[in-house]
Short mmCIF file of C-alpha atoms in Angstrom, two decimals:
data_model
loop_
_atom_site.label_atom_id
_atom_site.label_comp_id
_atom_site.label_asym_id
_atom_site.label_seq_id
_atom_site.Cartn_x
_atom_site.Cartn_y
_atom_site.Cartn_z
CA MET X 1 -8.71 0.21 -16.14
CA ALA X 2 -11.46 -0.83 -18.54
CA LYS X 3 -14.71 -1.74 -16.74
CA ILE X 4 -16.08 -3.91 -19.54
CA PRO X 5 -17.26 -7.23 -18.03
CA ILE X 6 -14.86 -10.16 -18.56
CA VAL X 7 -12.13 -7.76 -19.71
CA HIS X 8 -12.25 -6.12 -16.27
CA GLU X 9 -12.06 -9.51 -14.55
CA VAL X 10 -9.07 -10.58 -16.65
CA PHE X 11 -7.19 -7.31 -16.13
CA THR X 12 -7.90 -7.30 -12.39
CA GLY X 13 -6.73 -10.89 -12.03
CA ILE X 14 -3.49 -10.15 -13.88
CA SER X 15 -2.97 -6.97 -11.84
CA CYS X 16 -3.46 -8.74 -8.49
CA LEU X 17 -1.26 -11.68 -9.52
CA SER X 18 1.49 -9.30 -10.69
CA CYS X 19 1.44 -7.45 -7.38
CA LEU X 20 1.77 -10.75 -5.51
CA ILE X 21 4.65 -11.87 -7.74
CA VAL X 22 6.65 -8.71 -6.98
CA GLY X 23 5.94 -9.10 -3.26
CA ASN X 24 3.29 -6.43 -2.73
CA PRO X 25 0.26 -8.22 -1.23
CA ASP X 26 -1.13 -4.96 0.20
CA LEU X 27 -1.49 -3.43 -3.26
CA ALA X 28 -3.00 -6.68 -4.55
CA ALA X 29 -5.58 -6.51 -1.75
CA LYS X 30 -6.37 -2.88 -2.63
CA ARG X 31 -6.88 -3.83 -6.28
CA GLY X 32 -9.21 -6.63 -5.21
CA GLU X 33 -11.17 -4.30 -2.94
CA LEU X 34 -11.46 -1.73 -5.73
CA TYR X 35 -12.80 -4.45 -8.01
CA LEU X 36 -15.52 -5.35 -5.50
CA ASN X 37 -16.51 -1.70 -5.13
CA GLU X 38 -16.23 -0.54 -8.76
CA SER X 39 -17.10 -3.29 -11.24
CA VAL X 40 -20.21 -4.48 -13.04
CA VAL X 41 -19.98 -8.18 -12.15
CA GLY X 42 -17.97 -7.96 -8.93
CA SER X 43 -20.07 -5.22 -7.35
CA LEU X 44 -23.35 -6.95 -8.27
CA VAL X 45 -22.16 -10.21 -6.68
CA HIS X 46 -20.82 -8.30 -3.68
CA ALA X 47 -24.16 -6.51 -3.30
CA ALA X 48 -26.05 -9.80 -3.41
CA VAL X 49 -23.81 -11.33 -0.71
CA LEU X 50 -24.17 -8.24 1.49
CA ASN X 51 -27.95 -8.25 1.03
CA VAL X 52 -28.20 -11.89 2.09
CA SER X 53 -26.04 -11.06 5.12
CA GLY X 54 -28.46 -8.32 6.12
CA LYS X 55 -26.03 -5.49 5.35
CA HIS X 56 -28.50 -3.55 3.23
CA LYS X 57 -26.75 -0.18 3.45
CA GLU X 58 -23.44 -1.65 2.27
CA ALA X 59 -25.31 -3.56 -0.45
CA SER X 60 -26.81 -0.29 -1.69
CA GLU X 61 -23.32 1.23 -1.95
CA ALA X 62 -22.10 -1.80 -3.87
CA LEU X 63 -24.97 -1.39 -6.33
CA LYS X 64 -23.93 2.21 -6.85
CA GLY X 65 -20.44 0.93 -7.65
CA ALA X 66 -21.93 -1.42 -10.25
CA ALA X 67 -23.83 1.52 -11.75
CA ARG X 68 -20.67 3.64 -11.95
CA ALA X 69 -18.80 0.78 -13.62
CA GLY X 70 -21.73 0.19 -15.98
CA GLY X 71 -21.67 3.77 -17.21
CA GLN X 72 -17.95 3.54 -17.85
CA ALA X 73 -18.31 0.20 -19.63
CA MET X 74 -20.93 1.64 -22.00
CA CYS X 75 -18.48 4.34 -23.13
CA LEU X 76 -15.40 2.05 -23.15
CA ALA X 77 -13.80 4.13 -20.39
CA GLY X 78 -10.30 3.00 -19.48
CA LEU X 79 -9.25 2.17 -23.03
CA ASP X 80 -8.58 5.77 -24.08
CA MET X 81 -4.81 5.86 -23.33
CA LYS X 82 -5.13 9.67 -22.84
CA VAL X 83 -5.70 10.05 -26.60
CA PRO X 84 -7.85 13.12 -27.39
CA VAL X 85 -11.50 12.40 -28.25
CA LEU X 86 -11.17 8.85 -26.87
CA HIS X 87 -10.37 10.40 -23.50
CA GLU X 88 -13.45 12.61 -23.78
CA LEU X 89 -15.51 9.48 -24.40
CA SER X 90 -14.05 7.96 -21.23
CA ALA X 91 -14.86 11.11 -19.27
CA ALA X 92 -18.43 10.89 -20.53
CA GLY X 93 -18.56 7.28 -19.32
CA ARG X 94 -17.31 8.17 -15.84
CA SER X 95 -19.77 11.06 -15.65
CA LEU X 96 -22.60 8.82 -16.84
CA GLY X 97 -21.66 6.21 -14.23
CA HIS X 98 -21.92 8.74 -11.41
CA ALA X 99 -25.25 9.95 -12.76
CA MET X 100 -26.55 6.35 -12.92
CA ALA X 101 -25.49 5.95 -9.28
CA GLY X 102 -27.48 9.07 -8.39
CA ASP X 103 -24.44 11.25 -7.68
CA LEU X 104 -24.97 14.24 -9.96
CA GLU X 105 -22.37 16.33 -8.15
CA SER X 106 -19.61 13.82 -8.93
CA ALA X 107 -20.94 13.53 -12.48
CA ALA X 108 -20.37 17.27 -12.93
CA THR X 109 -16.98 17.10 -11.19
CA GLU X 110 -15.73 14.69 -13.83
CA TRP X 111 -15.92 17.58 -16.31
CA THR X 112 -15.21 20.61 -14.13
CA VAL X 113 -12.21 19.15 -12.26
CA ASN X 114 -10.98 15.75 -13.47
CA HIS X 115 -11.35 16.31 -17.22
CA LYS X 116 -9.81 19.76 -16.92
CA ASN X 117 -6.71 18.26 -15.33
CA ASP X 118 -6.40 14.82 -16.92
CA SER X 119 -7.26 15.51 -20.56
CA VAL X 120 -5.07 16.92 -23.33
CA LEU X 121 -7.91 18.95 -24.80
CA GLY X 122 -9.55 19.78 -21.46
CA ALA X 123 -6.38 21.08 -19.84
CA PHE X 124 -5.30 23.02 -22.93
CA VAL X 125 -8.67 24.72 -23.45
CA ALA X 126 -8.94 25.51 -19.73
CA SER X 127 -5.45 27.04 -19.76
CA ARG X 128 -6.44 29.36 -22.61
CA ILE X 129 -9.59 30.69 -20.89
CA GLU X 130 -8.18 30.81 -17.34
CA LYS X 131 -7.63 34.42 -16.26
CA ASP X 132 -5.21 33.65 -13.43
CA ALA X 133 -1.74 33.46 -14.96
CA LYS X 134 -0.40 30.96 -12.41
CA GLU X 135 -3.35 28.59 -12.82
CA SER X 136 -3.18 28.96 -16.61
CA SER X 137 0.48 27.96 -16.54
CA ARG X 138 -0.30 24.93 -14.35
CA LEU X 139 -3.06 23.76 -16.68
CA LEU X 140 -0.82 24.19 -19.71
CA GLU X 141 1.80 22.04 -17.98
CA ARG X 142 -0.87 19.42 -17.29
CA ALA X 143 -1.86 19.46 -20.97
CA GLY X 144 1.79 18.81 -21.86
CA ARG X 145 2.04 15.90 -19.42
CA ASN X 146 -1.21 14.40 -20.72
CA LEU X 147 0.00 14.78 -24.30
CA GLY X 148 3.25 13.06 -23.36
CA GLN X 149 1.37 10.08 -21.91
CA ALA X 150 -0.86 9.89 -24.99
CA ALA X 151 2.21 9.93 -27.25
CA VAL X 152 3.87 7.13 -25.24
CA ASN X 153 0.75 4.95 -25.39
CA VAL X 154 0.20 5.53 -29.10
CA THR X 155 3.86 4.74 -29.81
CA ALA X 156 3.63 1.49 -27.83
CA THR X 157 0.51 0.47 -29.76
CA ALA X 158 2.17 1.37 -33.06
CA LEU X 159 5.17 -0.81 -32.19
CA VAL X 160 2.94 -3.83 -31.62
CA ILE X 161 1.07 -3.18 -34.88
CA GLY X 162 4.37 -2.77 -36.70
CA ALA X 163 5.69 -6.01 -35.25
CA THR X 164 2.49 -7.79 -36.32
CA VAL X 165 2.92 -6.56 -39.89
CA ALA X 166 6.67 -7.28 -39.95
CA THR X 167 6.23 -10.89 -38.82
CA GLY X 168 3.45 -11.56 -41.33
CA GLY X 169 5.57 -14.00 -43.36
CA MET X 170 6.78 -16.02 -40.39
CA ALA X 171 5.32 -19.21 -38.97
CA VAL X 172 2.45 -18.62 -36.55
CA GLY X 173 4.40 -19.67 -33.46
CA ALA X 174 7.44 -17.56 -34.29
CA ALA X 175 5.30 -14.55 -35.22
CA ALA X 176 3.34 -14.82 -31.97
CA ALA X 177 6.57 -15.07 -29.96
CA CYS X 178 8.16 -12.04 -31.62
CA THR X 179 5.07 -9.85 -31.49
CA GLY X 180 4.30 -11.01 -27.96
CA ALA X 181 7.79 -10.04 -26.82
CA THR X 182 7.41 -6.66 -28.50
CA GLY X 183 4.05 -6.16 -26.79
CA ALA X 184 5.48 -7.09 -23.39
CA VAL X 185 8.38 -4.65 -23.69
CA ALA X 186 6.15 -1.90 -25.08
CA GLY X 187 3.54 -2.42 -22.36
CA ALA X 188 6.07 -2.35 -19.53
CA ALA X 189 7.93 0.65 -20.95
CA SER X 190 4.77 2.68 -21.57
CA ASN X 191 3.47 2.01 -18.06
CA ALA X 192 6.72 3.14 -16.44
CA ALA X 193 7.07 6.13 -18.78
CA CYS X 194 3.51 7.35 -18.13
CA ALA X 195 4.02 7.10 -14.37
CA LYS X 196 7.26 9.06 -14.68
CA ILE X 197 5.65 11.76 -16.85
CA ASN X 198 2.76 12.12 -14.43
CA GLY X 199 5.08 12.31 -11.44
CA ASP X 200 3.70 9.08 -9.94
CA LYS X 201 5.59 6.27 -8.26
CA ILE X 202 6.50 3.45 -10.64
CA GLU X 203 4.84 0.33 -9.24
CA PRO X 204 6.68 -2.89 -10.21
CA GLY X 205 3.39 -4.80 -10.04
CA ASP X 206 1.77 -2.45 -12.54
CA VAL X 207 4.79 -2.66 -14.85
CA LEU X 208 4.68 -6.47 -14.77
CA SER X 209 0.92 -6.44 -15.32
CA ALA X 210 1.31 -4.15 -18.35
CA ALA X 211 4.04 -6.44 -19.72
CA ILE X 212 1.81 -9.53 -19.37
CA ILE X 213 -1.20 -7.83 -20.97
CA GLY X 214 0.92 -6.30 -23.73
CA GLY X 215 2.59 -9.61 -24.47
CA ALA X 216 -0.72 -11.46 -24.59
CA ALA X 217 -2.25 -8.80 -26.83
CA GLY X 218 0.74 -8.90 -29.18
CA ALA X 219 0.71 -12.69 -29.44
CA ALA X 220 -3.06 -12.71 -30.04
CA ALA X 221 -2.70 -10.06 -32.77
CA ALA X 222 0.00 -12.10 -34.53
CA ARG X 223 -2.12 -15.26 -34.45
CA LYS X 224 -5.16 -13.39 -35.75
CA ALA X 225 -3.13 -11.85 -38.56
CA ALA X 226 -1.77 -15.29 -39.51
CA LYS X 227 -5.29 -16.73 -39.68
CA ILE X 228 -6.48 -13.89 -41.88
CA LYS X 229 -3.50 -14.30 -44.20
CA SER X 230 -4.04 -18.05 -44.54
CA ALA X 231 -7.77 -17.74 -45.18
CA PRO X 232 -8.84 -18.66 -48.73
CA ALA X 233 -9.73 -15.97 -51.21
CA PRO X 234 -13.35 -15.82 -52.42
CA GLY X 235 -13.89 -18.35 -55.20
CA ASP X 236 -10.77 -20.38 -54.37
CA THR X 237 -11.94 -23.67 -55.88
CA GLU X 238 -8.65 -25.49 -55.18
CA TYR X 239 -9.04 -24.77 -51.44
CA SER X 240 -12.64 -26.03 -51.49
CA GLU X 241 -11.57 -29.21 -53.30
CA ARG X 242 -8.82 -29.85 -50.72
CA ILE X 243 -11.31 -29.44 -47.87
CA GLN X 244 -13.77 -31.81 -49.53
CA ALA X 245 -11.03 -34.38 -50.15
CA GLN X 246 -10.18 -34.34 -46.45
#
């Protein structure tokens, strides 16, 4: 999940609400706890509350969480969708966050362990230089899974962009509804597909959350496109005269 302030709060709120809607309050509570421990705004506020309460050790840990989230936010970590190069930028953000929190060992682990297993490029390159045949085969399989997730996410994004372009001639409301629906379906499908590819359990709350975020993003894109299309061209004197007459 992206750790960029405001965006992180919105995504976390939608995620927790989605988990509650599907009847999974325990997962919603875990998402809320993760937010308090690993967010720029949430962890800073949590640290301040703990400090006032005299829990200085816990406050220090919360500040480290804010530092980790800050490093990720600076590199736009969480928005990479497993896409090569963007994923490397996210890995750099996670590593930077650990370093900012004073945990250099975890900063190095992001590259030596996590990146090697979770990245298309990292897993593929590691599989080529790994001398153990069994480990090389495992890493190559991981590269394939990561590539599959990247392809799913890129396809979902392309569908929303395509829907935005296709509805360009429609009224704003209709265009937003169509593109929003496309975004919702694409978001839900990509979330479930990525979980399946990675061998993870498909969480209904996460699927619903992805559908809500995808739908909102699609509707917003359609509205933005409509505004751009209706904007006057440079030097449009007739438009200026109409505005003045009003």
